[in-house]
PDB file of C-alpha atoms in Angstrom:
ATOM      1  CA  UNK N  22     -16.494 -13.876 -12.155  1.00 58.00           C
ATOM      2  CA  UNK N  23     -14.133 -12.533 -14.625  1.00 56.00           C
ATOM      3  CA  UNK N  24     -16.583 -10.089 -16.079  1.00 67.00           C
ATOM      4  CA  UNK N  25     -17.655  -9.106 -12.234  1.00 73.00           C
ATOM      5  CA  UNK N  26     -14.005  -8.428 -11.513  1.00 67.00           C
ATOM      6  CA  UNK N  27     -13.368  -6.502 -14.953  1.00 63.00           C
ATOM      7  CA  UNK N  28     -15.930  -4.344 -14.016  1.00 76.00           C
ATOM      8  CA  UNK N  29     -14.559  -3.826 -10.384  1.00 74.00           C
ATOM      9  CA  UNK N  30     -11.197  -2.770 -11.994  1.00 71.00           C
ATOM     10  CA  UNK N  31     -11.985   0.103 -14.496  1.00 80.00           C
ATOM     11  CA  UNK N  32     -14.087   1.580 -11.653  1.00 83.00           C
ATOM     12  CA  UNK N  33     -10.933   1.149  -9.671  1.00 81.00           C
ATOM     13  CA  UNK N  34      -9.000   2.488 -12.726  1.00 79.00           C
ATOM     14  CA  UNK N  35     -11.725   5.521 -12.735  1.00 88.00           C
ATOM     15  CA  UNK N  36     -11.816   6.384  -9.088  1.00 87.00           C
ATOM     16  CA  UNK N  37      -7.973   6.301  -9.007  1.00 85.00           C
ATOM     17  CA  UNK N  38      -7.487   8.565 -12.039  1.00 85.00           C
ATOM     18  CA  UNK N  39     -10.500  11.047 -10.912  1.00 90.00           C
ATOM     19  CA  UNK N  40      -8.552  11.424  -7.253  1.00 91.00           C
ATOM     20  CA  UNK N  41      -5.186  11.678  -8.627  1.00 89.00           C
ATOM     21  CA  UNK N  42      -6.990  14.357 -11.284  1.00 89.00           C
ATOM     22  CA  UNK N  43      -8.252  16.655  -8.961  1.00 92.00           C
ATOM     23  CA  UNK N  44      -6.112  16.250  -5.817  1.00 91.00           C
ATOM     24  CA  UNK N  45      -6.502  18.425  -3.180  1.00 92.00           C
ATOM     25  CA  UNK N  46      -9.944  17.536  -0.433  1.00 95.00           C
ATOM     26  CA  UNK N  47     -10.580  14.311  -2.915  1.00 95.00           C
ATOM     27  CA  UNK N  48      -7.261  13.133  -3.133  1.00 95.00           C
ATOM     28  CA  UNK N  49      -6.784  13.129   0.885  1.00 96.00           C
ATOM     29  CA  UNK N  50     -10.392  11.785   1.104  1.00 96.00           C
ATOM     30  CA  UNK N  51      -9.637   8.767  -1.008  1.00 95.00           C
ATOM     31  CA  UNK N  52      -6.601   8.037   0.773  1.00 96.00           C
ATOM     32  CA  UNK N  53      -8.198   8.527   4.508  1.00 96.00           C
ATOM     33  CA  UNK N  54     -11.020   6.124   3.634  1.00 96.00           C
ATOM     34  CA  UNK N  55      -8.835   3.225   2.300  1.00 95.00           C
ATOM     35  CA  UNK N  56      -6.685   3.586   5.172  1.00 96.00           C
ATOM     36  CA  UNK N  57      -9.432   3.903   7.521  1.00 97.00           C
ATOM     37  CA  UNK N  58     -10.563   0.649   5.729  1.00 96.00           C
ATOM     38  CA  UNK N  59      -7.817  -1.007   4.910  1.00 96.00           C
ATOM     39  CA  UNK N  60      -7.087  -0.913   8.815  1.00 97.00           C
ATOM     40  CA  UNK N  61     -10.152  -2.570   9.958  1.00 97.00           C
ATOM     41  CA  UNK N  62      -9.237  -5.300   7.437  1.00 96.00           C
ATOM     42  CA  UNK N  63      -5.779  -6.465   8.859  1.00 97.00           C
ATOM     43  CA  UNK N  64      -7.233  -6.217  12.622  1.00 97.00           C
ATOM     44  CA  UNK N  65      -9.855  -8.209  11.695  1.00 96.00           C
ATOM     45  CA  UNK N  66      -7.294 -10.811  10.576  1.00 96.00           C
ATOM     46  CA  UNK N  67      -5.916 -10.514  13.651  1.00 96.00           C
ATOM     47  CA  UNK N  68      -9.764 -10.917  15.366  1.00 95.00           C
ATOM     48  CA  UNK N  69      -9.024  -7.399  17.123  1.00 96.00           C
ATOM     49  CA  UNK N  70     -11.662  -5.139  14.195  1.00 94.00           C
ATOM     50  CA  UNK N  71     -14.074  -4.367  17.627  1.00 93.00           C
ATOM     51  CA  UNK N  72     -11.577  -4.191  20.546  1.00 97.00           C
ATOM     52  CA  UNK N  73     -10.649  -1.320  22.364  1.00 97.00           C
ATOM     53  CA  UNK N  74      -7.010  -2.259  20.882  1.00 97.00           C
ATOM     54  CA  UNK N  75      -8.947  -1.345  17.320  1.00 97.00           C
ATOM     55  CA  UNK N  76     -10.303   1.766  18.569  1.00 97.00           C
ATOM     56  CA  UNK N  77      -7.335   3.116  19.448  1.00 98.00           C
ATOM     57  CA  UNK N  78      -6.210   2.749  16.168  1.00 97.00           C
ATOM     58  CA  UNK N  79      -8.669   4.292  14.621  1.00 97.00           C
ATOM     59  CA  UNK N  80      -8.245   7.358  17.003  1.00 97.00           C
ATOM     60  CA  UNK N  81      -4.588   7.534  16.106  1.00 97.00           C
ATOM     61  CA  UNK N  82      -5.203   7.118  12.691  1.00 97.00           C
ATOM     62  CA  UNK N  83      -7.823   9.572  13.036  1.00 96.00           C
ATOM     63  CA  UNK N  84      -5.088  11.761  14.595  1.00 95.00           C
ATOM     64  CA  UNK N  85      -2.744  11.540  11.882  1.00 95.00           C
ATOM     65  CA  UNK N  86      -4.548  12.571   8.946  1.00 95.00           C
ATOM     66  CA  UNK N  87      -5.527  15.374  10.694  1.00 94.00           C
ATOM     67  CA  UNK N  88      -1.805  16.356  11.126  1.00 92.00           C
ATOM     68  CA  UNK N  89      -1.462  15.587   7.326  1.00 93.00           C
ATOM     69  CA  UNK N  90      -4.429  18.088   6.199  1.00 92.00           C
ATOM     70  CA  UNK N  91      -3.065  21.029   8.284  1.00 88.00           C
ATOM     71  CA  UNK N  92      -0.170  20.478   6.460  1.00 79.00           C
ATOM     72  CA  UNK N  93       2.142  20.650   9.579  1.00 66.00           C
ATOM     73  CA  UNK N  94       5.004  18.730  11.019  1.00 68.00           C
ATOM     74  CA  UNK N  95       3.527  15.189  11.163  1.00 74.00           C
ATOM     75  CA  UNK N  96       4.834  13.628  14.494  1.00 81.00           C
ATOM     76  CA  UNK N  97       5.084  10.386  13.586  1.00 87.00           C
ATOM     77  CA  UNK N  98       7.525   8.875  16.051  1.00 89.00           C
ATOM     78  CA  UNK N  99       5.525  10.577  18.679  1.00 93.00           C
ATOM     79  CA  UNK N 100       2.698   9.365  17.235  1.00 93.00           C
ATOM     80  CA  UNK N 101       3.957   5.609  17.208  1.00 94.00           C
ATOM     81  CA  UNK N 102       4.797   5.705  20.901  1.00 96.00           C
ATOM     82  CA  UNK N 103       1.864   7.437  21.613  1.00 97.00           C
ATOM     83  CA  UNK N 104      -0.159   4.577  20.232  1.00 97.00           C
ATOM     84  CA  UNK N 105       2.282   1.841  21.955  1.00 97.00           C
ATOM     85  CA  UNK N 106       1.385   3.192  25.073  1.00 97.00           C
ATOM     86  CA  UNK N 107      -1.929   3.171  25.134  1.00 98.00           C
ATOM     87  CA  UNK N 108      -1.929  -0.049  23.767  1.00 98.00           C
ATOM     88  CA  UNK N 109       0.726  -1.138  26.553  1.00 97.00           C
ATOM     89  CA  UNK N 110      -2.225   0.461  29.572  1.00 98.00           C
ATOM     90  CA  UNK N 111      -5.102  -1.691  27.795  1.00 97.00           C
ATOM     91  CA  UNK N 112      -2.556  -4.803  28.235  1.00 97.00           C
ATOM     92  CA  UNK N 113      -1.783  -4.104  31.362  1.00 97.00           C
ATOM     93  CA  UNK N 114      -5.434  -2.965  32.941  1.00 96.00           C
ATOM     94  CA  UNK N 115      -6.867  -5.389  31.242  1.00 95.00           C
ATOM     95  CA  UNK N 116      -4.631  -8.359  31.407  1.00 95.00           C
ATOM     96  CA  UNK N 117      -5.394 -11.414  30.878  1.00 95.00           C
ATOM     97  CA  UNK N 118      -7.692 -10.185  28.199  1.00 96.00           C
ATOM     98  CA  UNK N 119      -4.953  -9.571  25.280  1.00 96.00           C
ATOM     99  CA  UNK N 120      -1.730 -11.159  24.383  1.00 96.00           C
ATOM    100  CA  UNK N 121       1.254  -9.711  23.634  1.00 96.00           C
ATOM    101  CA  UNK N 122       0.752 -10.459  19.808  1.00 96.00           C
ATOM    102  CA  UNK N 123      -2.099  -8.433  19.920  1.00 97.00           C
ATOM    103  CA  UNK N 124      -0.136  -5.054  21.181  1.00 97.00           C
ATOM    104  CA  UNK N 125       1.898  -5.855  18.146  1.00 97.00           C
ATOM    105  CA  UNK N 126      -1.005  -6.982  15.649  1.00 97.00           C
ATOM    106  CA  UNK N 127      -2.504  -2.858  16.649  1.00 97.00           C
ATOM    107  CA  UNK N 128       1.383  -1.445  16.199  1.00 97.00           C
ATOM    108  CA  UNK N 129       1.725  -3.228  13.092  1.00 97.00           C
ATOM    109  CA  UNK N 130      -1.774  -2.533  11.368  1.00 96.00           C
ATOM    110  CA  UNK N 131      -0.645   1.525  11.629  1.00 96.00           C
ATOM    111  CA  UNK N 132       2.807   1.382  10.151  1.00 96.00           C
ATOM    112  CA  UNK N 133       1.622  -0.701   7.512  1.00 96.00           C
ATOM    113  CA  UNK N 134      -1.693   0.437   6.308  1.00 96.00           C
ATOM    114  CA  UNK N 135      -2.282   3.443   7.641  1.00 96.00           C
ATOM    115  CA  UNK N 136       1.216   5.458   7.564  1.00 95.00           C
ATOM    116  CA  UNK N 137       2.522   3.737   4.553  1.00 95.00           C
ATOM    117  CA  UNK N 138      -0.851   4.398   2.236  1.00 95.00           C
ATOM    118  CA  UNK N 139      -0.805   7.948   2.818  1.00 95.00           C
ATOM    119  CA  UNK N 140       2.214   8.331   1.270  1.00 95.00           C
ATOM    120  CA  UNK N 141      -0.172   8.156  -2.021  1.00 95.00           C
ATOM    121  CA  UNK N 142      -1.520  11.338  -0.666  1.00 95.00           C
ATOM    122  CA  UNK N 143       1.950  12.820   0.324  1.00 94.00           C
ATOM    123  CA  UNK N 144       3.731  12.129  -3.482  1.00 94.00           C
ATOM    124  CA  UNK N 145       0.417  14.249  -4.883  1.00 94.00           C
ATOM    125  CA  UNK N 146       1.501  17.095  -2.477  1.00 92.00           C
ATOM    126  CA  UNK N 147       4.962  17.329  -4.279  1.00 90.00           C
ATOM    127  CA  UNK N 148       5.827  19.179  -7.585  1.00 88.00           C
ATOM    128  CA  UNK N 149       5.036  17.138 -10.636  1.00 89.00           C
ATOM    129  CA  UNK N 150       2.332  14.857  -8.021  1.00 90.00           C
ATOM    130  CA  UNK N 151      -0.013  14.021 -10.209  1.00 90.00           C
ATOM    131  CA  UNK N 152       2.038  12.545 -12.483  1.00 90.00           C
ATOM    132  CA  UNK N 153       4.547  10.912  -9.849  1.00 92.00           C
ATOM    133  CA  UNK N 154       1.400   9.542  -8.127  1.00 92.00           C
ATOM    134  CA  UNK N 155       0.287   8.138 -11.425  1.00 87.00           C
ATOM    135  CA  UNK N 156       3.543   6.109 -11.163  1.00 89.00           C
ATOM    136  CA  UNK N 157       2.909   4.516  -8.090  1.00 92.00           C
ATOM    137  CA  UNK N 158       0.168   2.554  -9.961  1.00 86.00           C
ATOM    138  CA  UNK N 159       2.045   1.982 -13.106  1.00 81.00           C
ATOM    139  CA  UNK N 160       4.631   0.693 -11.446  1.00 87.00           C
ATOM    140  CA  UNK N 161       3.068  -1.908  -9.208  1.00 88.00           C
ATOM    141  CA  UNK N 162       0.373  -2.712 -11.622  1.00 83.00           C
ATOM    142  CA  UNK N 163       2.988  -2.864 -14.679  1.00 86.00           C
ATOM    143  CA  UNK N 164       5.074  -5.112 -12.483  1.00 89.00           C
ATOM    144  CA  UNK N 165       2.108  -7.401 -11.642  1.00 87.00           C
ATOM    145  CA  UNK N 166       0.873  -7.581 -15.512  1.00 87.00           C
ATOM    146  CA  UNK N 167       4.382  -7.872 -16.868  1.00 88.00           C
ATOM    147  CA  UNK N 168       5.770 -10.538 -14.410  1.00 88.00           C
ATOM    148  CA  UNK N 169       2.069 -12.552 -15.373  1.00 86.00           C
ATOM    149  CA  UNK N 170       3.568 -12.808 -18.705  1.00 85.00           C
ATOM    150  CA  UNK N 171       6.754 -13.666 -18.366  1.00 85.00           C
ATOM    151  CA  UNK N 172       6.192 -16.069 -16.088  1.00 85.00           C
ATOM    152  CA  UNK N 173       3.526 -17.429 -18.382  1.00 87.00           C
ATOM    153  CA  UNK N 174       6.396 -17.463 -21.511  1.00 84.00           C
ATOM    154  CA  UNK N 175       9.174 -18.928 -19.677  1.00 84.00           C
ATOM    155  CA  UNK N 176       8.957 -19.400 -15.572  1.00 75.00           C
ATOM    156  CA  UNK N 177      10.649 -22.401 -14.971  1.00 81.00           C
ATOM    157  CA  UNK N 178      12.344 -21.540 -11.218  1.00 81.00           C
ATOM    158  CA  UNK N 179       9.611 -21.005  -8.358  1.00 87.00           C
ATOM    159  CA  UNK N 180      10.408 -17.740  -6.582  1.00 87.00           C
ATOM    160  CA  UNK N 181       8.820 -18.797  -2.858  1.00 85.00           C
ATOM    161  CA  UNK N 182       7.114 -22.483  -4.228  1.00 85.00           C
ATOM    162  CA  UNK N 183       5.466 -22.670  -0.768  1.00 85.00           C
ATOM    163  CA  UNK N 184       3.676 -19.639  -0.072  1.00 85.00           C
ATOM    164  CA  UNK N 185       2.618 -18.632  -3.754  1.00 84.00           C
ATOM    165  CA  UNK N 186       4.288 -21.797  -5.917  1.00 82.00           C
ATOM    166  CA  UNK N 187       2.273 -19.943  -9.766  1.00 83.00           C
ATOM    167  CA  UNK N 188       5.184 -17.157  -8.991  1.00 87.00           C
ATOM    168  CA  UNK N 189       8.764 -17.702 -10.897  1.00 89.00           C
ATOM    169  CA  UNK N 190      12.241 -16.101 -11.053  1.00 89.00           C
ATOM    170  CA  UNK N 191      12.006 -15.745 -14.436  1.00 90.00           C
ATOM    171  CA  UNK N 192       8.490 -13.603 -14.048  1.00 90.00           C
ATOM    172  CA  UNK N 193       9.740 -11.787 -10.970  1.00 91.00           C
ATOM    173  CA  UNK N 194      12.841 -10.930 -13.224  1.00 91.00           C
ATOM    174  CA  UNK N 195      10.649 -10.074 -16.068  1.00 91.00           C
ATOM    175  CA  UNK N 196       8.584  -7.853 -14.232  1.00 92.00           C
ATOM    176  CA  UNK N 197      11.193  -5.868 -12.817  1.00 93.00           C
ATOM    177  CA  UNK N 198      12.327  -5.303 -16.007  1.00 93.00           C
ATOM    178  CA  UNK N 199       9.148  -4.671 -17.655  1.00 92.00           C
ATOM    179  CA  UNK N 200       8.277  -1.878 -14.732  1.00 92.00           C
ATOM    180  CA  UNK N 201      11.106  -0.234 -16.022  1.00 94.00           C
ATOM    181  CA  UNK N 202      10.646  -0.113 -19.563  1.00 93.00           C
ATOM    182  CA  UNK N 203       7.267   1.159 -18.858  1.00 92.00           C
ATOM    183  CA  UNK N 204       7.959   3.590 -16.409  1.00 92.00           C
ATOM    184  CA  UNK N 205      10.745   5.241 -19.008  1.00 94.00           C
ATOM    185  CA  UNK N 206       8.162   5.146 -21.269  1.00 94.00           C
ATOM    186  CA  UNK N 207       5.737   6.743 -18.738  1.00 92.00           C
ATOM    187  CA  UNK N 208       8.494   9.553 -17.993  1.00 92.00           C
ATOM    188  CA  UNK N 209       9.266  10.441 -21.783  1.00 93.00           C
ATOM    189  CA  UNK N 210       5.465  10.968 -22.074  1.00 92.00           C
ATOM    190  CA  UNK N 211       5.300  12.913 -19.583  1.00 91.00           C
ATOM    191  CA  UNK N 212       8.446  15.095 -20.066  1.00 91.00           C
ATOM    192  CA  UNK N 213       7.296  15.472 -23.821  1.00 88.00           C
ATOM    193  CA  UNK N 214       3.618  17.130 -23.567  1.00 87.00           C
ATOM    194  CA  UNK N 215       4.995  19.038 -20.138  1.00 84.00           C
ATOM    195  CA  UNK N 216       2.996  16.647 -17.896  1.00 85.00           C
ATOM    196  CA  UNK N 217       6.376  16.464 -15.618  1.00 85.00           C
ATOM    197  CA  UNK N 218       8.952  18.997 -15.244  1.00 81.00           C
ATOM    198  CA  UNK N 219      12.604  17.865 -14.228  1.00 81.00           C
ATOM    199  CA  UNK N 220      16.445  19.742 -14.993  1.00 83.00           C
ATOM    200  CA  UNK N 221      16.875  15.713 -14.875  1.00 84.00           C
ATOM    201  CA  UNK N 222      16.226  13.238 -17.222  1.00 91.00           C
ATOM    202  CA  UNK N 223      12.519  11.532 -16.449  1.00 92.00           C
ATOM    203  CA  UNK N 224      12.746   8.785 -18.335  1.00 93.00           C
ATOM    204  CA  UNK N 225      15.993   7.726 -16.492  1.00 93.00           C
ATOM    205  CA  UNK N 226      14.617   8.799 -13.645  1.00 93.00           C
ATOM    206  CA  UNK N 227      11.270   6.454 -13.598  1.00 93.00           C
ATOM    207  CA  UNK N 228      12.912   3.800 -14.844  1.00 94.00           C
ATOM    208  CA  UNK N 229      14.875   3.364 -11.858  1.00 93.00           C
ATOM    209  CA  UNK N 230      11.635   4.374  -9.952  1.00 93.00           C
ATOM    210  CA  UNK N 231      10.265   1.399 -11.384  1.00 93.00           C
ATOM    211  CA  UNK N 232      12.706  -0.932 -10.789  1.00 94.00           C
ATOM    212  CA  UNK N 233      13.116  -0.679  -7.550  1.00 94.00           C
ATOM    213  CA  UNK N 234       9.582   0.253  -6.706  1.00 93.00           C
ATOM    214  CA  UNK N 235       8.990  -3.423  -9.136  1.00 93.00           C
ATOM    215  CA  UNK N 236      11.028  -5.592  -6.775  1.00 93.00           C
ATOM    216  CA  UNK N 237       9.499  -3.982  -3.168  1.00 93.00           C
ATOM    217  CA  UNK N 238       6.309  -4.842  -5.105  1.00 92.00           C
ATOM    218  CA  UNK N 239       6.414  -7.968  -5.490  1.00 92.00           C
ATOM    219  CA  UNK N 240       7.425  -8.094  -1.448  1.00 92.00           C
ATOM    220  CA  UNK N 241       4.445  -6.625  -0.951  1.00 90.00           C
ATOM    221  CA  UNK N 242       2.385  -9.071  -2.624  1.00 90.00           C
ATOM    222  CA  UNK N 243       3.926 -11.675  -1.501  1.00 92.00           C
ATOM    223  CA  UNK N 244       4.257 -10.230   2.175  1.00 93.00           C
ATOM    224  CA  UNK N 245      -0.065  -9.704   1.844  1.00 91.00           C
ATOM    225  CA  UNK N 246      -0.298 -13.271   0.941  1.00 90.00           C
ATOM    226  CA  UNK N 247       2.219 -14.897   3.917  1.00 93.00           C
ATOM    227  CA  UNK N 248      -0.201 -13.069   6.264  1.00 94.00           C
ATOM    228  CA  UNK N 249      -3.271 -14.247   4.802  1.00 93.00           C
ATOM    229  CA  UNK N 250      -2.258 -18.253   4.721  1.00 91.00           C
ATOM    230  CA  UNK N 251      -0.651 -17.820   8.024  1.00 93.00           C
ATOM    231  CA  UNK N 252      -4.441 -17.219   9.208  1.00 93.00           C
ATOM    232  CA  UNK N 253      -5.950 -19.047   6.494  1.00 92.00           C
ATOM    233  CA  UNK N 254      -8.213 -16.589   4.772  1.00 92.00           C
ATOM    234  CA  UNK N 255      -8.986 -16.543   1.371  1.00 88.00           C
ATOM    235  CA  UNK N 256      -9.319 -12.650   1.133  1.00 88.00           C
ATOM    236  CA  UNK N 257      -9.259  -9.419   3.135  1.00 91.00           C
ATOM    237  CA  UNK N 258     -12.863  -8.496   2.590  1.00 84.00           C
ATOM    238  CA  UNK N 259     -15.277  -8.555  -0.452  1.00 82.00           C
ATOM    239  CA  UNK N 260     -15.931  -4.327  -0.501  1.00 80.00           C
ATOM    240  CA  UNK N 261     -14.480  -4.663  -4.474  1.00 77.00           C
ATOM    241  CA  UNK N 262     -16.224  -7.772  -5.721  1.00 73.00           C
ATOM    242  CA  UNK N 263     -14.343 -10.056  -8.150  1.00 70.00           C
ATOM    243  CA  UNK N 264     -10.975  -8.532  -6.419  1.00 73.00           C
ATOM    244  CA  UNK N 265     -11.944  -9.389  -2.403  1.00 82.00           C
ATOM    245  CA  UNK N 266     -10.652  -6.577  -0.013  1.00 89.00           C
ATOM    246  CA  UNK N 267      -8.909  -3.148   0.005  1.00 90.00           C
ATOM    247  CA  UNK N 268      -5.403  -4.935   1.226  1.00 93.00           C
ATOM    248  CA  UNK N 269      -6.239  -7.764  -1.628  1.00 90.00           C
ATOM    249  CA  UNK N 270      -6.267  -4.730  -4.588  1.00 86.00           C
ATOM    250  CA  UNK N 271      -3.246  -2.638  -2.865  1.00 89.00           C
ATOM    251  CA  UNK N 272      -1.371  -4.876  -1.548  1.00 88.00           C
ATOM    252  CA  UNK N 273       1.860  -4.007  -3.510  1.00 89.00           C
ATOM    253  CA  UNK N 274       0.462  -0.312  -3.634  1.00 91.00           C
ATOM    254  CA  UNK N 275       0.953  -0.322  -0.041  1.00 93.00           C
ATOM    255  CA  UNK N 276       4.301  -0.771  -0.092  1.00 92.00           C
ATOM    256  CA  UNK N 277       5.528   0.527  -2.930  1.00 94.00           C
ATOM    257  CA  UNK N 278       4.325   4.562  -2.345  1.00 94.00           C
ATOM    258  CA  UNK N 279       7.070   4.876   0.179  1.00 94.00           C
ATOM    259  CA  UNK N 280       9.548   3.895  -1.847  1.00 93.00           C
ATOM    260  CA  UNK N 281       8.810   5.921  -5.083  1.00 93.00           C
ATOM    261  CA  UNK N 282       7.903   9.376  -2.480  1.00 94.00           C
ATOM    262  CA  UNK N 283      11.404   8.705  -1.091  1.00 93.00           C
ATOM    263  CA  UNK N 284      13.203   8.236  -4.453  1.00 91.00           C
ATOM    264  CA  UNK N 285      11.131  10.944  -6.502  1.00 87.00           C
ATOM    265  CA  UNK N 286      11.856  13.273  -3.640  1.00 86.00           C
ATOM    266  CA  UNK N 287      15.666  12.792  -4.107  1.00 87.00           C
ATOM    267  CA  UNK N 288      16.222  12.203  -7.810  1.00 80.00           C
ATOM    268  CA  UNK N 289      13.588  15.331  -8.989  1.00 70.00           C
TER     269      UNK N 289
END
């Protein structure tokens, strides 16, 4: 298992860099697909993967990227109601079919995969994007590695002991932290061989990128895993073996690409 799922994460690690790389048609093809995916994973927690309530999903979904490749205004309010109401005339044409948790469960599963995944796609359109996209992963991943340790060294205080009791304070602390150190580290690199270009400082700058982007992580994760004991599944999927699902490997990617578009955007 451990070798299967070592293997699974440097291709990860490769197909990551390689989109990131070259941008452009790949980057936005990556994205789609793991959205496209990701979204057929979460409604099929919710049992809804082949229902009409899916489908329209998918359309929307569907709809949205192609606002995002034009690179025009992307409605997404509109977009958001749009889907609400459609959902609202399947509940109502074909009621008793679907509950109301189920218009929600088809709301929910395109704010949080599909909108909030593409900002991956949206920080590479901005100036300096590969490297700020590059510290969307650093900064979840660092988090997850460095809060591992800590915890490890010296968690004594259970940050939620029911829903994931092997997490501490003292690692959720230490990851925070750690994020931070790396992603000043990241920045100086970055500023030093011209990879990023800022009148600001970018090692301040990522720091605090990483910080915060460090503790919305960690909600993330922790948010992935509520949902999954809440309908008692193990995983997501098993597309990435030795990892499980696409929501299982970005879970804290997810949430934490909105955060660092919306800070990059104003501290840059």
């Amino acid at each position: 298992m451990f070798v299967t799922r070592l293997i699974s994460g440097i291709v990860l690690v490769i197909i990551a860099a390689a989109s990131i790389v070259l941008g452009g048609n790949v980057m936005f093809g990556v994205v789609a697909a793991i959205s496209f995916i990701g979204l057929f994973e979460i409604y099929r927690v919710f049992k809804l993967e082949k229902t009409i309530l899916a489908i329209l999903g998918y359309l929307f979904t569907a709809a949205y990227y192609a606002l995002l490749y034009v690179g025009g205004k992307v409605y997404v309010p509109e977009l958001l109601i749009g889907l609400l109401i459609c959902l609202m005339t399947v509940y109502v044409f074909d009621y008793p079919k679907y509950r109301t948790e189920d218009i929600m469960a088809g709301l929910f599963g395109m704010v949080y995969v599909v909108f909030m995944l593409s900002y991956l796609y949206q920080i590479r359109c901005l100036p300096n994007g590969a490297y700020l996209t590059g510290l969307v992963f650093f900064c979840a991943w660092g988090c997850d590695t460095c809060a591992y340790v800590f915890g490890m060294l010296c968690g004594k205080h259970k940050m939620a002991p029911v829903l994931s009791p092997k997490k501490s304070v003292e690692g959720g602390i230490g990851g925070i932290f750690g994020a931070a150190v790396l992603g000043a580290a990241y920045g100086a690199v970055g500023a030093h061989y011209g990879l990023v270009v800022s009148e600001h400082n970018v090692a301040l700058i990522f720091a605090v990128c990483c910080a915060v982007g460090a503790v919305i992580s960690q909600i993330g994760d922790l948010s992935a895993s509520a949902i999954k004991r809440n309908h008692d599944i193990k995983d997501y999927g098993n597309l990435i073996p030795g990892h499980g699902g696409i929501l299982d490997r970005f879970d804290s990617i997810i949430i934490t690409a909105p955060i660092i578009f919306t800070l990059a955007s104003w501290m840059m």
